Amino acid sequence: MATSRRTLIAANWKMNGDLSLLGSMLSAVKEVNSDSMAIETLICPPFTLLGAFDTGSSIAKGAQNVSQHEGGAFTGEISVDMLKASGCEYILVGHSERREIYSETDVVVAEKFVRVARTGLKPVLCLGESLQQRESGMTNRVLIDQLAEIIKISDANDWENAVIAYEPIWAIGTGKTATPEMAQETHALIREELRANDVTQPVAETIRILYGGSMKPDNAAELLSQRDIDGGLVGGASLDPNSFISILRAAS
Ligand code: PGA
């Protein structure tokens, strides 16, 4: 990680966790955070736990998804304003599980990104290729296309507080991790693409690009030592306070 970018370690609980896990996670993380403020910690629990998440702590609160619409007749959806009112600072957009299982297109992801940014919250934009795309040499194309839709409808201000999470789909929940070199190469490509577009060029050096996909206590330090890897988006290992704080320690 480059020293000018503050490391961000984010937990994505997906459809897991309860009040008891929230309590034990918050107290475990607070202990580590008091040792090192160099790292920013974010927890994205399911929506129903957001109200119980004490924002008085040094831990940022985030949501895993949001509607692209402002409000109205969208049964089962949740708006950015609602998440803002519940104290969220960050919102994940375009997680591969949303794209694959719920058919979210690049266009929908772009709409969500812009709505989150324009409501004053911080979008965490997830990007990533499938195994088949990687094996057929399509990785760069896929990532550039995923970014392009957003670049098309956003302006430079929308990127000011954004974070990117590169998550190769084949590494999510599979125990397979991109090698640190492979991840670094892809992160560098994403940063290069941000430099090449007028809208994103102003944030290209400062935006944090997190790695996600089977980040664990035993591989975190090496991944996070790469120049363009500025943190992690952690799924499975964020459901156990001991594993998660080991990753926070590895990051410091
Ligand atoms: P994983 O999930 O750490 O379990 O691979 C990461 C994610 O999907 O955000």
PDB file of C-alpha atoms and ligand atoms in Angstrom:
ATOM      1  CA  MET A   1       0.000   0.000   0.000  1.00  0.00           C
ATOM      2  CA  ALA A   2       1.222   3.492  -0.668  1.00  0.00           C
ATOM      3  CA  THR A   3       1.641   5.539   2.505  1.00  0.00           C
ATOM      4  CA  SER A   4      -0.429   8.447   1.214  1.00  0.00           C
ATOM      5  CA  ARG A   5      -3.542   6.273   1.111  1.00  0.00           C
ATOM      6  CA  ARG A   6      -5.034   5.265   4.460  1.00  0.00           C
ATOM      7  CA  THR A   7      -5.554   1.517   4.603  1.00  0.00           C
ATOM      8  CA  LEU A   8      -9.195   0.470   4.712  1.00  0.00           C
ATOM      9  CA  ILE A   9     -10.189  -2.971   5.932  1.00  0.00           C
ATOM     10  CA  ALA A  10     -13.857  -3.642   5.247  1.00  0.00           C
ATOM     11  CA  ALA A  11     -16.026  -6.507   6.446  1.00  0.00           C
ATOM     12  CA  ASN A  12     -18.795  -7.747   4.182  1.00  0.00           C
ATOM     13  CA  TRP A  13     -21.000 -10.021   6.267  1.00  0.00           C
ATOM     14  CA  LYS A  14     -23.334 -10.872   3.382  1.00  0.00           C
ATOM     15  CA  MET A  15     -26.488 -12.631   4.696  1.00  0.00           C
ATOM     16  CA  ASN A  16     -24.808 -13.655   7.944  1.00  0.00           C
ATOM     17  CA  GLY A  17     -24.403 -12.393  11.486  1.00  0.00           C
ATOM     18  CA  ASP A  18     -26.594 -11.394  14.405  1.00  0.00           C
ATOM     19  CA  LEU A  19     -26.616  -8.982  17.330  1.00  0.00           C
ATOM     20  CA  SER A  20     -24.265 -11.129  19.320  1.00  0.00           C
ATOM     21  CA  LEU A  21     -21.645 -11.185  16.534  1.00  0.00           C
ATOM     22  CA  LEU A  22     -22.027  -7.421  16.114  1.00  0.00           C
ATOM     23  CA  GLY A  23     -21.339  -6.889  19.813  1.00  0.00           C
ATOM     24  CA  SER A  24     -18.301  -9.143  19.939  1.00  0.00           C
ATOM     25  CA  MET A  25     -16.904  -7.776  16.677  1.00  0.00           C
ATOM     26  CA  LEU A  26     -17.232  -4.140  17.746  1.00  0.00           C
ATOM     27  CA  SER A  27     -15.463  -4.714  21.045  1.00  0.00           C
ATOM     28  CA  ALA A  28     -12.681  -6.775  19.436  1.00  0.00           C
ATOM     29  CA  VAL A  29     -12.095  -4.165  16.721  1.00  0.00           C
ATOM     30  CA  LYS A  30     -12.113  -1.253  19.176  1.00  0.00           C
ATOM     31  CA  GLU A  31      -9.177  -2.817  21.038  1.00  0.00           C
ATOM     32  CA  VAL A  32      -7.091  -3.097  17.884  1.00  0.00           C
ATOM     33  CA  ASN A  33      -8.118   0.348  16.649  1.00  0.00           C
ATOM     34  CA  SER A  34      -6.939   1.974  19.825  1.00  0.00           C
ATOM     35  CA  ASP A  35      -3.437   0.606  19.037  1.00  0.00           C
ATOM     36  CA  SER A  36      -3.399   1.855  15.482  1.00  0.00           C
ATOM     37  CA  MET A  37      -5.427   4.670  14.019  1.00  0.00           C
ATOM     38  CA  ALA A  38      -3.508   4.315  10.789  1.00  0.00           C
ATOM     39  CA  ILE A  39      -6.135   1.862   9.634  1.00  0.00           C
ATOM     40  CA  GLU A  40      -9.750   2.579   8.903  1.00  0.00           C
ATOM     41  CA  THR A  41     -12.188  -0.216   9.678  1.00  0.00           C
ATOM     42  CA  LEU A  42     -15.571  -0.630   8.042  1.00  0.00           C
ATOM     43  CA  ILE A  43     -18.252  -3.177   8.843  1.00  0.00           C
ATOM     44  CA  CYS A  44     -21.143  -3.869   6.469  1.00  0.00           C
ATOM     45  CA  PRO A  45     -23.633  -6.077   8.348  1.00  0.00           C
ATOM     46  CA  PRO A  46     -27.123  -6.968   7.087  1.00  0.00           C
ATOM     47  CA  PHE A  47     -29.591  -4.035   7.058  1.00  0.00           C
ATOM     48  CA  THR A  48     -31.415  -5.202  10.180  1.00  0.00           C
ATOM     49  CA  LEU A  49     -28.288  -4.739  12.325  1.00  0.00           C
ATOM     50  CA  LEU A  50     -27.566  -1.174  11.212  1.00  0.00           C
ATOM     51  CA  GLY A  51     -29.756   0.367  13.921  1.00  0.00           C
ATOM     52  CA  ALA A  52     -27.912  -1.504  16.675  1.00  0.00           C
ATOM     53  CA  PHE A  53     -24.485  -0.545  15.336  1.00  0.00           C
ATOM     54  CA  ASP A  54     -23.057   2.107  17.635  1.00  0.00           C
ATOM     55  CA  THR A  55     -21.591   4.842  15.465  1.00  0.00           C
ATOM     56  CA  GLY A  56     -19.995   6.467  18.487  1.00  0.00           C
ATOM     57  CA  SER A  57     -17.096   4.092  17.891  1.00  0.00           C
ATOM     58  CA  SER A  58     -14.152   4.555  15.583  1.00  0.00           C
ATOM     59  CA  ILE A  59     -15.568   1.965  13.217  1.00  0.00           C
ATOM     60  CA  ALA A  60     -17.370   3.029  10.077  1.00  0.00           C
ATOM     61  CA  LYS A  61     -20.802   1.635   9.324  1.00  0.00           C
ATOM     62  CA  GLY A  62     -21.709   0.482   5.841  1.00  0.00           C
ATOM     63  CA  ALA A  63     -24.455  -1.237   3.877  1.00  0.00           C
ATOM     64  CA  GLN A  64     -24.079  -4.025   1.346  1.00  0.00           C
ATOM     65  CA  ASN A  65     -26.518  -2.769  -1.242  1.00  0.00           C
ATOM     66  CA  VAL A  66     -28.925   0.063  -2.062  1.00  0.00           C
ATOM     67  CA  SER A  67     -31.637   0.876  -4.583  1.00  0.00           C
ATOM     68  CA  GLN A  68     -30.750   2.945  -7.628  1.00  0.00           C
ATOM     69  CA  HIS A  69     -34.072   4.767  -7.129  1.00  0.00           C
ATOM     70  CA  GLU A  70     -34.637   7.699  -4.848  1.00  0.00           C
ATOM     71  CA  GLY A  71     -37.794   6.302  -3.234  1.00  0.00           C
ATOM     72  CA  GLY A  72     -41.329   5.136  -3.954  1.00  0.00           C
ATOM     73  CA  ALA A  73     -43.038   1.923  -4.997  1.00  0.00           C
ATOM     74  CA  PHE A  74     -40.085  -0.478  -4.960  1.00  0.00           C
ATOM     75  CA  THR A  75     -41.135  -3.267  -2.608  1.00  0.00           C
ATOM     76  CA  GLY A  76     -38.254  -4.782  -0.706  1.00  0.00           C
ATOM     77  CA  GLU A  77     -35.742  -2.095  -1.659  1.00  0.00           C
ATOM     78  CA  ILE A  78     -33.906   0.405   0.524  1.00  0.00           C
ATOM     79  CA  SER A  79     -32.913   3.943  -0.398  1.00  0.00           C
ATOM     80  CA  VAL A  80     -29.680   5.870   0.084  1.00  0.00           C
ATOM     81  CA  ASP A  81     -31.517   8.392   2.286  1.00  0.00           C
ATOM     82  CA  MET A  82     -32.688   5.577   4.571  1.00  0.00           C
ATOM     83  CA  LEU A  83     -29.160   4.246   4.875  1.00  0.00           C
ATOM     84  CA  LYS A  84     -27.827   7.724   5.509  1.00  0.00           C
ATOM     85  CA  ALA A  85     -30.398   8.199   8.274  1.00  0.00           C
ATOM     86  CA  SER A  86     -29.270   4.954   9.876  1.00  0.00           C
ATOM     87  CA  GLY A  87     -25.724   6.270  10.085  1.00  0.00           C
ATOM     88  CA  CYS A  88     -24.106   4.554   7.115  1.00  0.00           C
ATOM     89  CA  GLU A  89     -21.002   6.178   5.753  1.00  0.00           C
ATOM     90  CA  TYR A  90     -20.194   3.653   3.010  1.00  0.00           C
ATOM     91  CA  ILE A  91     -22.321   1.544   0.660  1.00  0.00           C
ATOM     92  CA  LEU A  92     -21.104  -1.381  -1.429  1.00  0.00           C
ATOM     93  CA  VAL A  93     -22.266  -1.164  -5.024  1.00  0.00           C
ATOM     94  CA  GLY A  94     -21.944  -3.790  -7.726  1.00  0.00           C
ATOM     95  CA  HIS A  95     -20.807  -6.715  -5.591  1.00  0.00           C
ATOM     96  CA  SER A  96     -20.434  -9.715  -7.906  1.00  0.00           C
ATOM     97  CA  GLU A  97     -23.165 -11.583  -6.021  1.00  0.00           C
ATOM     98  CA  ARG A  98     -25.537  -8.713  -6.856  1.00  0.00           C
ATOM     99  CA  ARG A  99     -24.394  -8.732 -10.484  1.00  0.00           C
ATOM    100  CA  GLU A 100     -24.565 -12.524 -10.895  1.00  0.00           C
ATOM    101  CA  ILE A 101     -27.458 -13.663  -8.705  1.00  0.00           C
ATOM    102  CA  TYR A 102     -29.652 -10.565  -9.027  1.00  0.00           C
ATOM    103  CA  SER A 103     -28.684  -9.656 -12.596  1.00  0.00           C
ATOM    104  CA  GLU A 104     -27.459  -6.144 -11.813  1.00  0.00           C
ATOM    105  CA  THR A 105     -26.068  -4.661 -14.990  1.00  0.00           C
ATOM    106  CA  ASP A 106     -23.197  -2.185 -15.330  1.00  0.00           C
ATOM    107  CA  VAL A 107     -25.854   0.473 -16.006  1.00  0.00           C
ATOM    108  CA  VAL A 108     -27.708  -0.220 -12.745  1.00  0.00           C
ATOM    109  CA  VAL A 109     -24.430  -0.300 -10.825  1.00  0.00           C
ATOM    110  CA  ALA A 110     -23.500   3.060 -12.343  1.00  0.00           C
ATOM    111  CA  GLU A 111     -26.849   4.553 -11.280  1.00  0.00           C
ATOM    112  CA  LYS A 112     -26.332   3.292  -7.734  1.00  0.00           C
ATOM    113  CA  PHE A 113     -22.787   4.660  -7.626  1.00  0.00           C
ATOM    114  CA  VAL A 114     -23.875   8.144  -8.655  1.00  0.00           C
ATOM    115  CA  ARG A 115     -26.851   8.184  -6.299  1.00  0.00           C
ATOM    116  CA  VAL A 116     -24.716   7.155  -3.326  1.00  0.00           C
ATOM    117  CA  ALA A 117     -22.056   9.752  -4.139  1.00  0.00           C
ATOM    118  CA  ARG A 118     -24.596  12.551  -4.673  1.00  0.00           C
ATOM    119  CA  THR A 119     -26.259  11.804  -1.336  1.00  0.00           C
ATOM    120  CA  GLY A 120     -22.950  12.464   0.345  1.00  0.00           C
ATOM    121  CA  LEU A 121     -22.110   8.843   1.156  1.00  0.00           C
ATOM    122  CA  LYS A 122     -19.060   6.887   0.003  1.00  0.00           C
ATOM    123  CA  PRO A 123     -19.593   4.251  -2.679  1.00  0.00           C
ATOM    124  CA  VAL A 124     -17.409   1.141  -2.562  1.00  0.00           C
ATOM    125  CA  LEU A 125     -17.494   0.058  -6.177  1.00  0.00           C
ATOM    126  CA  CYS A 126     -16.863  -3.669  -6.633  1.00  0.00           C
ATOM    127  CA  LEU A 127     -15.294  -4.828  -9.883  1.00  0.00           C
ATOM    128  CA  GLY A 128     -14.075  -8.232 -10.971  1.00  0.00           C
ATOM    129  CA  GLU A 129     -13.832 -10.871 -13.657  1.00  0.00           C
ATOM    130  CA  SER A 130     -15.025 -14.490 -13.740  1.00  0.00           C
ATOM    131  CA  LEU A 131     -12.635 -17.419 -14.076  1.00  0.00           C
ATOM    132  CA  GLN A 132     -13.647 -17.910 -17.695  1.00  0.00           C
ATOM    133  CA  GLN A 133     -13.006 -14.249 -18.454  1.00  0.00           C
ATOM    134  CA  ARG A 134      -9.574 -14.431 -16.809  1.00  0.00           C
ATOM    135  CA  GLU A 135      -8.649 -17.624 -18.617  1.00  0.00           C
ATOM    136  CA  SER A 136      -9.659 -16.183 -21.962  1.00  0.00           C
ATOM    137  CA  GLY A 137      -7.539 -13.072 -21.423  1.00  0.00           C
ATOM    138  CA  MET A 138     -10.545 -10.784 -20.958  1.00  0.00           C
ATOM    139  CA  THR A 139      -9.754  -9.434 -17.475  1.00  0.00           C
ATOM    140  CA  ASN A 140      -8.621  -5.979 -18.559  1.00  0.00           C
ATOM    141  CA  ARG A 141     -11.526  -5.557 -20.974  1.00  0.00           C
ATOM    142  CA  VAL A 142     -14.109  -6.582 -18.358  1.00  0.00           C
ATOM    143  CA  LEU A 143     -12.747  -4.182 -15.732  1.00  0.00           C
ATOM    144  CA  ILE A 144     -12.480  -1.306 -18.181  1.00  0.00           C
ATOM    145  CA  ASP A 145     -16.073  -1.915 -19.334  1.00  0.00           C
ATOM    146  CA  GLN A 146     -17.341  -2.049 -15.738  1.00  0.00           C
ATOM    147  CA  LEU A 147     -15.665   1.304 -15.056  1.00  0.00           C
ATOM    148  CA  ALA A 148     -16.766   2.837 -18.358  1.00  0.00           C
ATOM    149  CA  GLU A 149     -20.497   2.820 -17.559  1.00  0.00           C
ATOM    150  CA  ILE A 150     -19.847   4.780 -14.381  1.00  0.00           C
ATOM    151  CA  ILE A 151     -17.407   7.181 -15.970  1.00  0.00           C
ATOM    152  CA  LYS A 152     -20.049   7.879 -18.621  1.00  0.00           C
ATOM    153  CA  ILE A 153     -22.665   9.186 -16.173  1.00  0.00           C
ATOM    154  CA  SER A 154     -20.538  10.569 -13.334  1.00  0.00           C
ATOM    155  CA  ASP A 155     -18.576  13.746 -12.865  1.00  0.00           C
ATOM    156  CA  ALA A 156     -15.310  14.281 -11.015  1.00  0.00           C
ATOM    157  CA  ASN A 157     -17.057  15.224  -7.735  1.00  0.00           C
ATOM    158  CA  ASP A 158     -18.772  11.833  -7.614  1.00  0.00           C
ATOM    159  CA  TRP A 159     -15.371  10.150  -7.307  1.00  0.00           C
ATOM    160  CA  GLU A 160     -14.037  12.264  -4.465  1.00  0.00           C
ATOM    161  CA  ASN A 161     -15.051   9.874  -1.664  1.00  0.00           C
ATOM    162  CA  ALA A 162     -15.263   6.682  -3.672  1.00  0.00           C
ATOM    163  CA  VAL A 163     -13.404   3.456  -2.985  1.00  0.00           C
ATOM    164  CA  ILE A 164     -12.869   0.604  -5.460  1.00  0.00           C
ATOM    165  CA  ALA A 165     -12.803  -3.058  -4.489  1.00  0.00           C
ATOM    166  CA  TYR A 166     -11.219  -5.422  -6.997  1.00  0.00           C
ATOM    167  CA  GLU A 167     -12.719  -8.837  -6.380  1.00  0.00           C
ATOM    168  CA  PRO A 168     -11.908 -11.602  -8.852  1.00  0.00           C
ATOM    169  CA  ILE A 169     -15.111 -13.664  -8.798  1.00  0.00           C
ATOM    170  CA  TRP A 170     -13.190 -16.941  -8.890  1.00  0.00           C
ATOM    171  CA  ALA A 171     -11.508 -16.021  -5.586  1.00  0.00           C
ATOM    172  CA  ILE A 172     -14.654 -15.115  -3.637  1.00  0.00           C
ATOM    173  CA  GLY A 173     -15.516 -17.657  -0.969  1.00  0.00           C
ATOM    174  CA  THR A 174     -13.484 -20.315  -2.771  1.00  0.00           C
ATOM    175  CA  GLY A 175     -10.291 -20.249  -0.733  1.00  0.00           C
ATOM    176  CA  LYS A 176      -8.439 -19.399  -3.971  1.00  0.00           C
ATOM    177  CA  THR A 177      -6.676 -16.063  -3.731  1.00  0.00           C
ATOM    178  CA  ALA A 178      -5.120 -14.074  -6.507  1.00  0.00           C
ATOM    179  CA  THR A 179      -1.364 -14.111  -5.950  1.00  0.00           C
ATOM    180  CA  PRO A 180      -0.114 -10.794  -4.589  1.00  0.00           C
ATOM    181  CA  GLU A 181       1.631 -10.156  -7.918  1.00  0.00           C
ATOM    182  CA  MET A 182      -1.496 -10.929  -9.928  1.00  0.00           C
ATOM    183  CA  ALA A 183      -3.614  -8.695  -7.712  1.00  0.00           C
ATOM    184  CA  GLN A 184      -1.026  -5.880  -7.858  1.00  0.00           C
ATOM    185  CA  GLU A 185      -0.939  -6.065 -11.643  1.00  0.00           C
ATOM    186  CA  THR A 186      -4.725  -5.752 -11.831  1.00  0.00           C
ATOM    187  CA  HIS A 187      -4.874  -2.938  -9.275  1.00  0.00           C
ATOM    188  CA  ALA A 188      -2.234  -1.061 -11.248  1.00  0.00           C
ATOM    189  CA  LEU A 189      -4.290  -1.530 -14.397  1.00  0.00           C
ATOM    190  CA  ILE A 190      -7.374  -0.097 -12.665  1.00  0.00           C
ATOM    191  CA  ARG A 191      -5.365   2.911 -11.460  1.00  0.00           C
ATOM    192  CA  GLU A 192      -3.991   3.403 -14.960  1.00  0.00           C
ATOM    193  CA  GLU A 193      -7.517   3.403 -16.352  1.00  0.00           C
ATOM    194  CA  LEU A 194      -8.539   6.017 -13.758  1.00  0.00           C
ATOM    195  CA  ARG A 195      -5.578   8.180 -14.846  1.00  0.00           C
ATOM    196  CA  ALA A 196      -6.633   7.905 -18.468  1.00  0.00           C
ATOM    197  CA  ASN A 197     -10.131   9.387 -18.013  1.00  0.00           C
ATOM    198  CA  ASP A 198     -10.785  13.064 -17.327  1.00  0.00           C
ATOM    199  CA  VAL A 199     -13.520  12.337 -14.784  1.00  0.00           C
ATOM    200  CA  THR A 200     -11.382  10.004 -12.661  1.00  0.00           C
ATOM    201  CA  GLN A 201      -7.926  11.450 -13.287  1.00  0.00           C
ATOM    202  CA  PRO A 202      -8.119  13.816 -10.269  1.00  0.00           C
ATOM    203  CA  VAL A 203      -8.530  10.870  -7.850  1.00  0.00           C
ATOM    204  CA  ALA A 204      -6.321   8.332  -9.609  1.00  0.00           C
ATOM    205  CA  GLU A 205      -3.458   8.616  -7.103  1.00  0.00           C
ATOM    206  CA  THR A 206      -5.549   9.005  -3.962  1.00  0.00           C
ATOM    207  CA  ILE A 207      -8.435   6.581  -4.417  1.00  0.00           C
ATOM    208  CA  ARG A 208      -8.147   3.417  -2.383  1.00  0.00           C
ATOM    209  CA  ILE A 209      -8.327   0.149  -4.278  1.00  0.00           C
ATOM    210  CA  LEU A 210      -9.133  -2.773  -1.968  1.00  0.00           C
ATOM    211  CA  TYR A 211      -8.540  -6.426  -2.765  1.00  0.00           C
ATOM    212  CA  GLY A 212     -11.333  -8.914  -2.049  1.00  0.00           C
ATOM    213  CA  GLY A 213     -11.498 -12.668  -2.527  1.00  0.00           C
ATOM    214  CA  SER A 214     -10.506 -15.098   0.240  1.00  0.00           C
ATOM    215  CA  MET A 215      -8.409 -12.567   2.152  1.00  0.00           C
ATOM    216  CA  LYS A 216      -7.405 -14.348   5.366  1.00  0.00           C
ATOM    217  CA  PRO A 217      -5.053 -13.726   8.299  1.00  0.00           C
ATOM    218  CA  ASP A 218      -2.314 -15.751   6.598  1.00  0.00           C
ATOM    219  CA  ASN A 219      -2.322 -13.990   3.222  1.00  0.00           C
ATOM    220  CA  ALA A 220      -3.356 -10.460   4.208  1.00  0.00           C
ATOM    221  CA  ALA A 221       0.093  -9.044   5.008  1.00  0.00           C
ATOM    222  CA  GLU A 222       1.549 -10.063   1.668  1.00  0.00           C
ATOM    223  CA  LEU A 223      -1.405  -8.804  -0.343  1.00  0.00           C
ATOM    224  CA  LEU A 224      -1.457  -5.523   1.575  1.00  0.00           C
ATOM    225  CA  SER A 225       2.269  -4.977   1.050  1.00  0.00           C
ATOM    226  CA  GLN A 226       1.677  -4.448  -2.674  1.00  0.00           C
ATOM    227  CA  ARG A 227       1.996  -0.883  -3.860  1.00  0.00           C
ATOM    228  CA  ASP A 228      -1.516  -0.484  -5.276  1.00  0.00           C
ATOM    229  CA  ILE A 229      -3.413  -2.607  -2.743  1.00  0.00           C
ATOM    230  CA  ASP A 230      -4.816  -0.187  -0.193  1.00  0.00           C
ATOM    231  CA  GLY A 231      -6.918  -2.483   1.932  1.00  0.00           C
ATOM    232  CA  GLY A 232      -9.250  -5.446   1.813  1.00  0.00           C
ATOM    233  CA  LEU A 233     -12.901  -6.333   1.426  1.00  0.00           C
ATOM    234  CA  VAL A 234     -13.248  -9.402   3.598  1.00  0.00           C
ATOM    235  CA  GLY A 235     -16.167 -11.839   3.487  1.00  0.00           C
ATOM    236  CA  GLY A 236     -15.769 -15.213   5.226  1.00  0.00           C
ATOM    237  CA  ALA A 237     -12.898 -14.178   7.513  1.00  0.00           C
ATOM    238  CA  SER A 238     -14.888 -11.180   8.744  1.00  0.00           C
ATOM    239  CA  LEU A 239     -17.438 -13.417  10.458  1.00  0.00           C
ATOM    240  CA  ASP A 240     -14.992 -14.410  13.166  1.00  0.00           C
ATOM    241  CA  PRO A 241     -13.666 -11.588  15.383  1.00  0.00           C
ATOM    242  CA  ASN A 242     -10.308 -13.355  15.850  1.00  0.00           C
ATOM    243  CA  SER A 243      -9.690 -13.738  12.116  1.00  0.00           C
ATOM    244  CA  PHE A 244     -10.843 -10.232  11.373  1.00  0.00           C
ATOM    245  CA  ILE A 245      -8.631  -8.618  13.975  1.00  0.00           C
ATOM    246  CA  SER A 246      -5.702 -10.734  12.757  1.00  0.00           C
ATOM    247  CA  ILE A 247      -6.233  -9.134   9.349  1.00  0.00           C
ATOM    248  CA  LEU A 248      -6.350  -5.687  10.960  1.00  0.00           C
ATOM    249  CA  ARG A 249      -3.089  -6.472  12.732  1.00  0.00           C
ATOM    250  CA  ALA A 250      -1.532  -7.712   9.490  1.00  0.00           C
ATOM    251  CA  ALA A 251      -2.556  -4.423   7.898  1.00  0.00           C
ATOM    252  CA  SER A 252      -0.782  -2.393  10.521  1.00  0.00           C
TER     253      SER A 252
HETATM  254  P1  PGA B   1     -14.579 -13.804   0.754  1.00  0.00           P
HETATM  255  O1  PGA B   1     -15.626 -12.735   0.214  1.00  0.00           O
HETATM  256  O2  PGA B   1     -13.572 -13.060   1.605  1.00  0.00           O
HETATM  257  O3  PGA B   1     -15.382 -14.783   1.543  1.00  0.00           O
HETATM  258  O4  PGA B   1     -13.934 -14.422  -0.446  1.00  0.00           O
HETATM  259  C1  PGA B   1     -15.230 -11.452  -0.206  1.00  0.00           C
HETATM  260  C2  PGA B   1     -16.417 -10.698  -0.744  1.00  0.00           C
HETATM  261  O5  PGA B   1     -17.248 -11.291  -1.439  1.00  0.00           O
HETATM  262  O6  PGA B   1     -16.551  -9.480  -0.511  1.00  0.00           O
END
